[in-house]
Structures are given as C-alpha cells and as structure tokens.
Amino acid sequence: MQRMRSTELNARSVLDRAFAILGAFTPDDRELGISELARRTDMAKSTVHRLVTELEAHGMVERRGTAVVLGLHLFELGELVPRKRRLRDAALPYMADLRGATRQTVHLAVLDGTEVVYVEILRHRDAPALPSRVGGRLPAHATGVGKAILAFSSPEVVENVMRTGLPRLAERTKVVPGVLRRELATIRSTGIAYDYEESQAGLVCAASPVTGADNEVVAALSISGWTGRLNVRRMAPAVRTAALALSRDLGAVSRD
C-alpha cells in the first residue's frame, strides 16, 4: 500500500511539473529555451529537458532549433472541449449577423473563475485592429463581457471575484467593490454592460449575457472598438438582440 501511495504521489508530481512547463508560455513568449523554462518553473534544467522530451513525444510541445513551442496536439485537444465547441458552433451565425450589422469586431467569451476567456472573435474588415485573441484571458470585472456575465451569475461567483481582488488594468478600471456592485445591478436591469476604457485605454465595448438551460448565464457577446470611432450606446441594442436570439437557440437545444 505504501509503495502504491508513493507511486501515485510521484505521478502527480510529474503531472504538476509537466503542466508548469505548458503554463510557462504566454502570448508574448511563444518560444522558450530550456534555461528560461527552468527559470520560470523553478526546476532543474535536466528535469525540464527530460519532461520536454516526453511532452514532445506526445505532441504537446515541439522544438524549433534550441527553442521549445507548444505542439499541435494541444490545439487538437482544445477543439474537442465540448463546452467551447457547442457554444461556438451555436454562436457563429449570430456573431456573423452582428458583425455585418455593426461592422465591428464581435467577441464571444465565457467565465473561468475570476477571468473571462475569449472563445471566438469575428473581425470586420472595416473595424480597427484590436489586441484581443481567441484563448486570451482578462479579469472579468474589467471587461464588458465579464460584467455582463457577473451581473447574472450567482452571488457566490460575484463574491469570489470581489474576494480575490479587483486589479487595475487601466486608469478607468473599477477597483472599488461597491462601485462594481452598483454597476452590476444596473446591468441586471438593462441586460447590457459597457466597458469605457476599463480594460485598456482607448478601447470601448458593449456586451450582453447569453443564457442556456434554465436561463443560467453561460457566456456573453460583445462588440468592441476604439473610443471616438464606435458609439457603443447606439450599437448596444443590436448586441442585446443577438444575445437574446442565441440564448433562445441554446435554451431550445437544452430542452430537446
């Protein structure tokens, strides 16, 4: 029994270390050398080298000369995530309609803990280039999509965000819990959330929640652009209409 427990603990340790290596990559650091991986994961270079070799054998990472990059198999696995795929497939027609109607960039995001994750982004050729990316994360309280989801989430979810802290991303980020609570109450009454340069200076957004089975919030849709070029108040009804239509679609599928 002791031997089995020792093996299980060792297996968990190896798994934790492997995930640490995968988690060391960022949007700005997509190629890392063994020495840098060792520094970021606080592991010996020999350990990192051995784990990278094993991860490479399973397609989780690839080597480019002396650099290591994430492997194609990770992308393939990500595309199989049921939550993402079902939601994305259902949302794409509504996102395309919203993009055509507003000529703006359309985002679909879900909540993961205290952060939002962008599941899909449709960019219009006339819209300005934005820094957002599929798979990107931001603190929920600092984004339109995040606030739209939080406004319709359970009190426990909201309290977790407040308890974890409200980091400032830009000068206008709401970092006072009371101010954020009042805004969430307004969003619950209107069904529309706004981001006025709260996630990034110069960026504005209008968002609306998407619900699924039993009217539980599952995601949010938004349009985003640069301040002075996008009138989010004028575009907000189109976002709300698209989110309501997608919600009806998801609810109908859930009942079938």
Coordinates of C-alpha atoms in Angstrom, one line a residue:
M1 CA 0.0 0.0 0.0
Q2 CA 2.8 2.4 0.9
R3 CA 4.5 1.6 -2.4
M4 CA 1.3 2.4 -4.3
R5 CA 0.8 5.7 -2.5
S6 CA 4.4 6.7 -3.2
T7 CA 3.9 5.9 -6.9
E8 CA 0.7 8.0 -7.0
L9 CA 2.4 10.9 -5.3
N10 CA 5.2 10.7 -7.8
A11 CA 2.8 10.6 -10.7
R12 CA 1.0 13.7 -9.5
S13 CA 4.4 15.5 -9.1
V14 CA 5.4 14.7 -12.7
L15 CA 2.0 15.8 -13.9
D16 CA 2.2 19.1 -12.0
R17 CA 5.7 19.7 -13.4
A18 CA 4.5 19.0 -17.0
F19 CA 1.6 21.4 -16.6
A20 CA 4.1 24.0 -15.2
I21 CA 6.1 23.8 -18.4
L22 CA 3.0 24.2 -20.6
G23 CA 1.8 27.1 -18.4
A24 CA 5.1 28.9 -18.8
F25 CA 4.2 30.0 -22.3
T26 CA 2.4 33.3 -22.8
P27 CA 1.0 35.2 -25.8
D28 CA 4.2 37.3 -25.8
D29 CA 6.6 34.3 -25.2
R30 CA 5.6 31.6 -27.6
E31 CA 9.1 30.2 -27.9
L32 CA 11.2 29.5 -24.8
G33 CA 14.5 27.8 -24.3
I34 CA 15.3 25.1 -21.7
S35 CA 17.1 27.6 -19.5
E36 CA 14.2 30.0 -19.5
L37 CA 11.7 27.2 -18.9
A38 CA 13.8 26.1 -15.9
R39 CA 13.8 29.6 -14.5
R40 CA 10.0 30.1 -14.9
T41 CA 9.1 26.7 -13.5
D42 CA 11.8 26.7 -10.8
M43 CA 13.1 23.3 -11.9
A44 CA 16.5 22.0 -12.8
K45 CA 17.4 22.2 -16.4
S46 CA 17.9 18.4 -16.6
T47 CA 14.4 17.9 -15.3
V48 CA 12.9 20.3 -17.8
H49 CA 14.9 18.7 -20.6
R50 CA 13.6 15.3 -19.7
L51 CA 9.9 16.5 -19.4
V52 CA 10.1 18.4 -22.6
T53 CA 11.4 15.3 -24.4
E54 CA 8.4 13.3 -23.0
L55 CA 5.9 16.1 -23.9
E56 CA 7.4 16.3 -27.4
A57 CA 6.8 12.5 -27.9
H58 CA 3.1 13.1 -27.2
G59 CA 2.8 16.1 -29.5
M60 CA 2.3 18.6 -26.6
V61 CA 5.4 20.6 -27.5
E62 CA 7.7 20.9 -30.5
R63 CA 11.3 22.0 -30.9
R64 CA 12.5 24.8 -33.2
G65 CA 16.2 24.7 -33.0
T66 CA 17.1 25.4 -29.4
A67 CA 13.6 26.8 -28.7
V68 CA 10.5 25.0 -27.5
V69 CA 7.0 25.8 -28.7
L70 CA 3.5 24.4 -27.9
G71 CA 2.6 21.5 -30.0
L72 CA -0.3 21.0 -32.5
H73 CA -1.8 18.2 -30.4
L74 CA -2.7 20.8 -27.7
F75 CA -4.7 22.7 -30.3
E76 CA -6.4 19.5 -31.5
L77 CA -7.4 18.6 -27.9
G78 CA -8.7 22.2 -27.3
E79 CA -11.0 21.9 -30.3
L80 CA -12.6 18.8 -28.7
V81 CA -13.7 20.7 -25.5
P82 CA -17.5 20.2 -25.5
R83 CA -18.4 23.4 -23.8
K84 CA -16.4 25.5 -26.2
R85 CA -17.4 23.7 -29.4
R86 CA -21.2 23.6 -28.7
L87 CA -21.3 27.2 -27.7
R88 CA -19.1 28.4 -30.5
D89 CA -21.0 26.4 -33.2
A90 CA -24.3 27.8 -32.0
A91 CA -23.0 31.4 -31.7
L92 CA -21.2 31.8 -35.0
P93 CA -24.3 32.6 -37.2
Y94 CA -25.4 35.2 -34.7
M95 CA -21.9 36.6 -34.4
A96 CA -21.7 36.9 -38.2
D97 CA -25.0 38.7 -38.3
L98 CA -23.9 41.1 -35.6
R99 CA -20.7 41.8 -37.3
G100 CA -22.5 42.5 -40.6
A101 CA -25.0 44.8 -38.9
T102 CA -22.4 46.8 -36.8
R103 CA -19.3 46.5 -39.0
Q104 CA -17.4 45.9 -35.7
T105 CA -15.3 43.2 -34.1
V106 CA -17.5 40.7 -32.2
H107 CA -16.4 38.7 -29.2
L108 CA -17.8 35.6 -27.5
A109 CA -16.5 34.9 -24.0
V110 CA -17.1 32.6 -21.1
L111 CA -16.2 32.9 -17.4
D112 CA -13.5 30.8 -15.9
G113 CA -13.0 31.5 -12.2
T114 CA -12.5 35.2 -11.9
E115 CA -11.4 35.7 -15.6
V116 CA -13.1 35.7 -19.0
V117 CA -11.8 33.6 -21.8
Y118 CA -12.4 34.6 -25.4
V119 CA -13.8 31.6 -27.2
E120 CA -14.4 33.2 -30.6
I121 CA -13.7 36.5 -32.3
L122 CA -15.1 37.7 -35.6
R123 CA -13.3 40.8 -37.0
H124 CA -14.8 43.1 -39.7
R125 CA -12.5 44.3 -42.4
D126 CA -13.5 47.9 -41.7
A127 CA -13.0 47.6 -37.9
P128 CA -9.7 48.7 -36.3
A129 CA -7.2 46.0 -35.3
L130 CA -7.7 45.1 -31.6
P131 CA -5.3 43.3 -29.3
S132 CA -7.8 40.6 -28.3
R133 CA -7.2 36.9 -29.3
V134 CA -9.0 33.6 -29.1
G135 CA -8.0 31.9 -25.9
G136 CA -6.9 35.2 -24.3
R137 CA -7.9 36.0 -20.7
L138 CA -8.7 39.1 -18.8
P139 CA -10.1 39.8 -15.3
A140 CA -13.9 39.7 -15.5
H141 CA -14.5 42.9 -13.6
A142 CA -12.5 45.0 -16.2
T143 CA -14.4 43.9 -19.3
G144 CA -17.8 44.3 -20.8
V145 CA -18.3 40.6 -21.3
G146 CA -17.1 39.8 -17.8
K147 CA -19.5 42.3 -16.2
A148 CA -22.4 41.0 -18.4
I149 CA -21.8 37.5 -17.1
L150 CA -21.2 38.5 -13.5
A151 CA -24.4 40.6 -13.4
F152 CA -26.4 37.4 -14.0
S153 CA -24.2 35.0 -12.0
S154 CA -24.8 33.6 -8.6
P155 CA -23.9 35.7 -5.5
E156 CA -21.1 33.1 -4.8
V157 CA -19.5 33.7 -8.1
V158 CA -19.6 37.5 -7.6
E159 CA -18.3 37.3 -4.1
N160 CA -15.4 35.2 -5.3
V161 CA -14.4 37.9 -7.7
M162 CA -14.7 40.6 -5.0
R163 CA -12.7 38.5 -2.5
T164 CA -9.9 37.7 -5.0
G165 CA -9.4 41.4 -5.7
L166 CA -10.1 43.8 -8.5
P167 CA -6.8 44.6 -10.2
R168 CA -6.5 47.8 -12.2
L169 CA -5.8 47.2 -15.9
A170 CA -6.3 50.8 -17.0
E171 CA -7.0 54.2 -15.4
R172 CA -10.7 53.7 -15.6
T173 CA -10.9 50.1 -14.3
K174 CA -13.4 49.9 -11.5
V175 CA -11.5 48.6 -8.5
V176 CA -13.9 49.6 -5.7
P177 CA -16.3 46.7 -4.8
G178 CA -19.2 49.0 -4.0
V179 CA -18.9 50.8 -7.4
L180 CA -18.8 47.5 -9.3
R181 CA -21.8 46.1 -7.3
R182 CA -23.9 49.1 -8.3
E183 CA -23.0 48.7 -11.9
L184 CA -23.8 45.0 -11.9
A185 CA -27.3 45.9 -10.6
T186 CA -27.8 48.3 -13.5
I187 CA -26.7 45.7 -15.9
R188 CA -29.2 43.2 -14.5
S189 CA -32.0 45.7 -15.2
T190 CA -30.9 46.6 -18.8
G191 CA -29.2 43.4 -20.0
I192 CA -26.3 45.5 -21.4
A193 CA -22.8 46.1 -20.0
Y194 CA -20.3 48.7 -21.1
D195 CA -16.5 48.9 -21.0
Y196 CA -15.4 52.5 -21.3
E197 CA -11.6 52.2 -21.5
E198 CA -11.6 49.9 -18.4
S199 CA -9.7 47.0 -19.9
Q200 CA -7.4 49.2 -22.0
A201 CA -7.1 52.9 -22.7
G202 CA -8.9 53.9 -25.9
L203 CA -11.0 50.7 -26.1
V204 CA -14.8 50.7 -25.6
C205 CA -17.3 47.8 -25.7
A206 CA -20.9 46.9 -25.4
A207 CA -21.8 43.4 -24.2
S208 CA -24.9 41.3 -23.3
P209 CA -25.2 38.0 -21.4
V210 CA -26.1 34.7 -23.1
T211 CA -28.1 32.1 -21.2
G212 CA -28.7 28.4 -21.7
A213 CA -30.6 25.7 -19.9
D214 CA -32.8 27.0 -17.0
N215 CA -31.8 30.6 -18.0
E216 CA -28.4 30.2 -16.5
V217 CA -25.8 32.6 -17.9
V218 CA -23.2 30.7 -20.0
A219 CA -21.4 33.4 -22.0
A220 CA -21.5 36.9 -23.3
L221 CA -21.5 38.6 -26.7
S222 CA -19.9 42.0 -27.3
I223 CA -18.8 44.4 -30.0
S224 CA -15.6 46.4 -29.4
G225 CA -13.8 49.3 -31.0
W226 CA -11.8 52.4 -30.3
T227 CA -13.3 55.3 -28.4
G228 CA -14.3 58.2 -30.7
R229 CA -14.9 55.7 -33.6
L230 CA -17.5 53.4 -32.0
N231 CA -20.8 54.7 -30.5
V232 CA -21.4 51.8 -28.1
R233 CA -24.7 53.2 -26.9
R234 CA -26.1 53.2 -30.4
M235 CA -24.8 49.7 -31.2
A236 CA -25.9 48.2 -27.8
P237 CA -29.5 47.2 -28.9
A238 CA -28.0 45.1 -31.7
V239 CA -25.7 43.3 -29.3
R240 CA -28.7 42.6 -26.9
T241 CA -30.8 41.3 -29.8
A242 CA -28.1 38.9 -30.9
A243 CA -27.5 37.7 -27.4
L244 CA -31.2 37.1 -26.8
A245 CA -31.6 35.2 -30.1
L246 CA -28.6 33.0 -29.2
S247 CA -30.0 32.4 -25.7
R248 CA -33.3 31.2 -27.2
D249 CA -31.4 28.9 -29.5
L250 CA -29.3 27.4 -26.7
G251 CA -32.3 27.0 -24.5
A252 CA -34.3 25.2 -27.1
V253 CA -31.4 22.8 -27.7
S254 CA -31.1 22.1 -24.0
R255 CA -34.8 21.2 -23.8
D256 CA -34.6 18.8 -26.7

